[in-house]
Every structure is written in structure tokens, then in C-alpha cells.
PDB file of C-alpha atoms in Angstrom:
ATOM      1  CA  UNK A   1     163.901  91.093  18.938  1.00 46.00           C
ATOM      2  CA  UNK A   2     160.667  90.630  20.703  1.00 50.00           C
ATOM      3  CA  UNK A   3     157.484  91.930  19.335  1.00 52.00           C
ATOM      4  CA  UNK A   4     156.001  94.998  21.689  1.00 56.00           C
ATOM      5  CA  UNK A   5     153.602  94.679  24.135  1.00 65.00           C
ATOM      6  CA  UNK A   6     150.490  96.204  22.889  1.00 89.00           C
ATOM      7  CA  UNK A   7     146.882  96.105  24.766  1.00 93.00           C
ATOM      8  CA  UNK A   8     143.545  97.538  24.086  1.00 94.00           C
ATOM      9  CA  UNK A   9     141.089  98.962  26.632  1.00 95.00           C
ATOM     10  CA  UNK A  10     137.505  98.465  26.319  1.00 94.00           C
ATOM     11  CA  UNK A  11     135.728 100.956  28.978  1.00 96.00           C
ATOM     12  CA  UNK A  12     131.662 100.713  29.765  1.00 94.00           C
ATOM     13  CA  UNK A  13     129.318 102.312  32.481  1.00 96.00           C
ATOM     14  CA  UNK A  14     126.407 100.392  33.715  1.00 95.00           C
ATOM     15  CA  UNK A  15     123.868 101.875  36.443  1.00 97.00           C
ATOM     16  CA  UNK A  16     123.917 100.782  39.701  1.00 97.00           C
ATOM     17  CA  UNK A  17     121.185  98.177  39.171  1.00 96.00           C
ATOM     18  CA  UNK A  18     121.842  94.711  40.399  1.00 94.00           C
ATOM     19  CA  UNK A  19     119.696  93.427  37.326  1.00 94.00           C
ATOM     20  CA  UNK A  20     122.814  95.412  35.441  1.00 94.00           C
ATOM     21  CA  UNK A  21     125.399  93.511  36.987  1.00 94.00           C
ATOM     22  CA  UNK A  22     125.515  90.199  34.185  1.00 93.00           C
ATOM     23  CA  UNK A  23     126.469  92.889  31.597  1.00 92.00           C
ATOM     24  CA  UNK A  24     129.790  93.143  33.093  1.00 93.00           C
ATOM     25  CA  UNK A  25     129.948  89.234  32.718  1.00 94.00           C
ATOM     26  CA  UNK A  26     128.778  89.160  29.464  1.00 94.00           C
ATOM     27  CA  UNK A  27     131.125  91.755  28.365  1.00 92.00           C
ATOM     28  CA  UNK A  28     133.900  89.908  29.563  1.00 93.00           C
ATOM     29  CA  UNK A  29     132.921  86.654  28.512  1.00 94.00           C
ATOM     30  CA  UNK A  30     133.187  87.806  24.628  1.00 93.00           C
ATOM     31  CA  UNK A  31     136.474  89.333  25.442  1.00 91.00           C
ATOM     32  CA  UNK A  32     137.803  85.930  27.004  1.00 93.00           C
ATOM     33  CA  UNK A  33     136.270  84.299  23.357  1.00 93.00           C
ATOM     34  CA  UNK A  34     138.388  86.682  21.511  1.00 90.00           C
ATOM     35  CA  UNK A  35     141.545  85.957  23.546  1.00 89.00           C
ATOM     36  CA  UNK A  36     140.890  82.223  22.763  1.00 91.00           C
ATOM     37  CA  UNK A  37     140.567  81.647  26.602  1.00 92.00           C
ATOM     38  CA  UNK A  38     140.189  78.449  28.122  1.00 92.00           C
ATOM     39  CA  UNK A  39     135.943  78.001  29.497  1.00 94.00           C
ATOM     40  CA  UNK A  40     137.859  77.346  32.504  1.00 93.00           C
ATOM     41  CA  UNK A  41     139.621  80.707  33.021  1.00 93.00           C
ATOM     42  CA  UNK A  42     136.746  82.841  31.080  1.00 94.00           C
ATOM     43  CA  UNK A  43     134.672  81.302  34.164  1.00 95.00           C
ATOM     44  CA  UNK A  44     136.707  82.236  36.863  1.00 94.00           C
ATOM     45  CA  UNK A  45     137.225  85.942  35.312  1.00 95.00           C
ATOM     46  CA  UNK A  46     133.789  86.458  34.765  1.00 95.00           C
ATOM     47  CA  UNK A  47     132.945  85.578  38.090  1.00 94.00           C
ATOM     48  CA  UNK A  48     135.395  87.858  39.382  1.00 95.00           C
ATOM     49  CA  UNK A  49     133.974  90.739  37.563  1.00 96.00           C
ATOM     50  CA  UNK A  50     130.615  89.917  38.606  1.00 95.00           C
ATOM     51  CA  UNK A  51     131.823  89.900  42.038  1.00 92.00           C
ATOM     52  CA  UNK A  52     133.541  92.942  41.771  1.00 94.00           C
ATOM     53  CA  UNK A  53     130.583  94.812  40.159  1.00 96.00           C
ATOM     54  CA  UNK A  54     128.136  93.608  42.434  1.00 93.00           C
ATOM     55  CA  UNK A  55     129.889  94.566  45.725  1.00 91.00           C
ATOM     56  CA  UNK A  56     130.435  98.109  44.222  1.00 94.00           C
ATOM     57  CA  UNK A  57     126.943  98.272  44.006  1.00 96.00           C
ATOM     58  CA  UNK A  58     125.669  96.775  47.014  1.00 92.00           C
ATOM     59  CA  UNK A  59     128.504  98.323  49.338  1.00 90.00           C
ATOM     60  CA  UNK A  60     129.551 101.587  47.564  1.00 94.00           C
ATOM     61  CA  UNK A  61     126.151 102.677  46.472  1.00 96.00           C
ATOM     62  CA  UNK A  62     124.061 100.753  49.342  1.00 94.00           C
ATOM     63  CA  UNK A  63     122.020  99.502  46.488  1.00 95.00           C
ATOM     64  CA  UNK A  64     120.883 102.904  45.205  1.00 96.00           C
ATOM     65  CA  UNK A  65     120.330 102.867  41.565  1.00 96.00           C
ATOM     66  CA  UNK A  66     121.188 105.669  39.470  1.00 97.00           C
ATOM     67  CA  UNK A  67     124.752 105.780  39.900  1.00 97.00           C
ATOM     68  CA  UNK A  68     127.628 104.826  37.163  1.00 97.00           C
ATOM     69  CA  UNK A  69     129.707 101.495  37.892  1.00 98.00           C
ATOM     70  CA  UNK A  70     132.738 101.856  35.430  1.00 98.00           C
ATOM     71  CA  UNK A  71     134.325  98.477  33.999  1.00 97.00           C
ATOM     72  CA  UNK A  72     137.612  98.930  31.963  1.00 97.00           C
ATOM     73  CA  UNK A  73     139.223  95.676  30.671  1.00 95.00           C
ATOM     74  CA  UNK A  74     142.705  96.148  29.435  1.00 96.00           C
ATOM     75  CA  UNK A  75     144.112  92.750  27.692  1.00 93.00           C
ATOM     76  CA  UNK A  76     146.972  92.071  26.051  1.00 91.00           C
ATOM     77  CA  UNK A  77     148.397  88.794  24.790  1.00 87.00           C
ATOM     78  CA  UNK A  78     150.219  88.354  28.476  1.00 91.00           C
ATOM     79  CA  UNK A  79     147.462  89.956  31.247  1.00 94.00           C
ATOM     80  CA  UNK A  80     144.003  90.778  31.551  1.00 95.00           C
ATOM     81  CA  UNK A  81     143.354  93.832  33.841  1.00 97.00           C
ATOM     82  CA  UNK A  82     140.063  94.334  35.231  1.00 97.00           C
ATOM     83  CA  UNK A  83     139.136  97.762  37.153  1.00 98.00           C
ATOM     84  CA  UNK A  84     135.996  98.314  38.782  1.00 97.00           C
ATOM     85  CA  UNK A  85     135.299 102.297  39.579  1.00 98.00           C
ATOM     86  CA  UNK A  86     132.610 103.787  41.503  1.00 97.00           C
ATOM     87  CA  UNK A  87     132.483 106.731  43.188  1.00 97.00           C
ATOM     88  CA  UNK A  88     130.180 105.699  46.157  1.00 96.00           C
ATOM     89  CA  UNK A  89     131.637 104.724  50.012  1.00 94.00           C
ATOM     90  CA  UNK A  90     134.709 103.341  49.893  1.00 92.00           C
ATOM     91  CA  UNK A  91     135.697 100.141  51.558  1.00 83.00           C
ATOM     92  CA  UNK A  92     136.859 100.947  55.525  1.00 71.00           C
ATOM     93  CA  UNK A  93     138.928  97.848  55.472  1.00 58.00           C
ATOM     94  CA  UNK A  94     140.461  95.542  52.729  1.00 57.00           C
ATOM     95  CA  UNK A  95     142.077  92.990  53.943  1.00 55.00           C
ATOM     96  CA  UNK A  96     140.649  90.120  52.079  1.00 56.00           C
ATOM     97  CA  UNK A  97     142.545  87.307  54.142  1.00 54.00           C
ATOM     98  CA  UNK A  98     141.097  83.482  55.071  1.00 53.00           C
ATOM     99  CA  UNK A  99     138.103  82.492  55.286  1.00 54.00           C
ATOM    100  CA  UNK A 100     137.507  80.978  59.056  1.00 57.00           C
ATOM    101  CA  UNK A 101     134.582  78.419  58.882  1.00 53.00           C
ATOM    102  CA  UNK A 102     134.288  74.809  59.348  1.00 54.00           C
ATOM    103  CA  UNK A 103     133.501  73.334  55.624  1.00 55.00           C
ATOM    104  CA  UNK A 104     131.539  70.334  57.311  1.00 62.00           C
ATOM    105  CA  UNK A 105     128.776  72.939  58.915  1.00 58.00           C
ATOM    106  CA  UNK A 106     127.452  75.329  56.036  1.00 55.00           C
ATOM    107  CA  UNK A 107     126.197  77.159  59.300  1.00 57.00           C
ATOM    108  CA  UNK A 108     129.078  78.587  59.648  1.00 50.00           C
ATOM    109  CA  UNK A 109     129.847  79.992  56.006  1.00 47.00           C
ATOM    110  CA  UNK A 110     130.627  83.761  56.748  1.00 46.00           C
ATOM    111  CA  UNK A 111     127.661  85.978  55.234  1.00 52.00           C
ATOM    112  CA  UNK A 112     130.027  88.558  54.015  1.00 53.00           C
ATOM    113  CA  UNK A 113     133.755  88.407  51.877  1.00 55.00           C
ATOM    114  CA  UNK A 114     133.214  85.705  50.044  1.00 69.00           C
ATOM    115  CA  UNK A 115     133.594  87.616  46.942  1.00 76.00           C
ATOM    116  CA  UNK A 116     136.717  89.245  47.707  1.00 81.00           C
ATOM    117  CA  UNK A 117     137.891  85.917  48.783  1.00 81.00           C
ATOM    118  CA  UNK A 118     136.781  84.357  46.007  1.00 83.00           C
ATOM    119  CA  UNK A 119     138.508  87.207  43.608  1.00 90.00           C
ATOM    120  CA  UNK A 120     141.928  87.112  45.479  1.00 85.00           C
ATOM    121  CA  UNK A 121     141.990  83.395  45.040  1.00 86.00           C
ATOM    122  CA  UNK A 122     141.339  83.580  41.478  1.00 89.00           C
ATOM    123  CA  UNK A 123     143.496  86.592  40.328  1.00 95.00           C
ATOM    124  CA  UNK A 124     147.505  86.586  40.384  1.00 95.00           C
ATOM    125  CA  UNK A 125     146.973  90.588  41.847  1.00 95.00           C
ATOM    126  CA  UNK A 126     144.332  92.512  43.550  1.00 93.00           C
ATOM    127  CA  UNK A 127     144.946  96.146  44.864  1.00 93.00           C
ATOM    128  CA  UNK A 128     141.984  98.840  46.344  1.00 92.00           C
ATOM    129  CA  UNK A 129     142.763 102.580  45.999  1.00 93.00           C
ATOM    130  CA  UNK A 130     140.336 105.267  47.201  1.00 92.00           C
ATOM    131  CA  UNK A 131     141.512 108.670  46.000  1.00 92.00           C
ATOM    132  CA  UNK A 132     139.088 111.684  46.485  1.00 90.00           C
ATOM    133  CA  UNK A 133     136.075 110.675  45.359  1.00 90.00           C
ATOM    134  CA  UNK A 134     137.224 108.018  42.894  1.00 96.00           C
ATOM    135  CA  UNK A 135     137.438 103.715  44.159  1.00 96.00           C
ATOM    136  CA  UNK A 136     139.376 101.544  42.104  1.00 96.00           C
ATOM    137  CA  UNK A 137     139.542  97.621  42.528  1.00 95.00           C
ATOM    138  CA  UNK A 138     142.100  96.340  40.462  1.00 97.00           C
ATOM    139  CA  UNK A 139     142.324  92.938  39.279  1.00 96.00           C
ATOM    140  CA  UNK A 140     144.764  91.330  37.103  1.00 97.00           C
ATOM    141  CA  UNK A 141     145.432  87.850  35.699  1.00 96.00           C
ATOM    142  CA  UNK A 142     148.441  86.649  33.739  1.00 95.00           C
ATOM    143  CA  UNK A 143     147.564  84.656  30.878  1.00 89.00           C
ATOM    144  CA  UNK A 144     150.005  81.428  30.262  1.00 77.00           C
ATOM    145  CA  UNK A 145     150.214  80.364  26.752  1.00 60.00           C
ATOM    146  CA  UNK A 146     151.915  77.578  25.636  1.00 50.00           C
TER     147      UNK A 146
END
């Protein structure tokens, strides 16, 4: 009989200061270490959470300090789910699609949208919802173990 799937969630709030973004990365890195994930997987998950928190501060709160960014990290032996929540301005369009630039000419690299492109490239599933005054970016990564 298969073992029941149990998950654990760690929730914390950070103030919407850009200097606090790294705190979310450090917390996630600790969980990745606890789960014995590879350094590469830990790096990419940390990159995604840092990009998402950074976007919440820069775009939802327009860089204004004094607002809460909630980070929920839910993990099990099968997956890790990262929910980044804010009560700021919702994203008007969530279409992370493909980047259109010439890799031979860095001047054509877009100034916006790289974070969402990275997140969607790394994670197995990404959703964005805005309900009432609460915005949630949910990122899910399956954990494949041998």
C-alpha cells in the first residue's frame, strides 16, 4: 500500500523593501537543503522565488516600502509549491510567452518580462490569480527522485 502524501507549509512575510528579497531565497535554499535537492535544482528554485518576490515589490507595490509580501513554501516528497502573494496592483496581462530578441545582439534583450520567462522556463506549472485585493503567483515544481 502506498504511503500517504503529506505536505508541510512554511509561511512568512517580508516588507516590500528590495533589500529583503534575498531573505526569500535564503529560506528556500534551506528547505532545498533539507529536501536534499541538487545544487542546480536549489539554484533554479531560489532564482524563481527571488524573481517573483522582486516582481511583487517592483510592480504590485511600485517599489513602495511598508507593504507585506507573503511567501508560502509547501513541500512534499513529490513537489514543491511556491505561492507569492501581495495586495498591490494586479498584473494586467499575464502572458509570459516567448522572448523575441536576437541572442547575437544583447541590445535587443527585452527590459521587462525576463523574470516571468525564467519562472515559466524552470517551473512545471505557473498560475496567476487576482481575487479581491489579493494577487497570487503559484509556481509548482515536481521533484523527480531516483
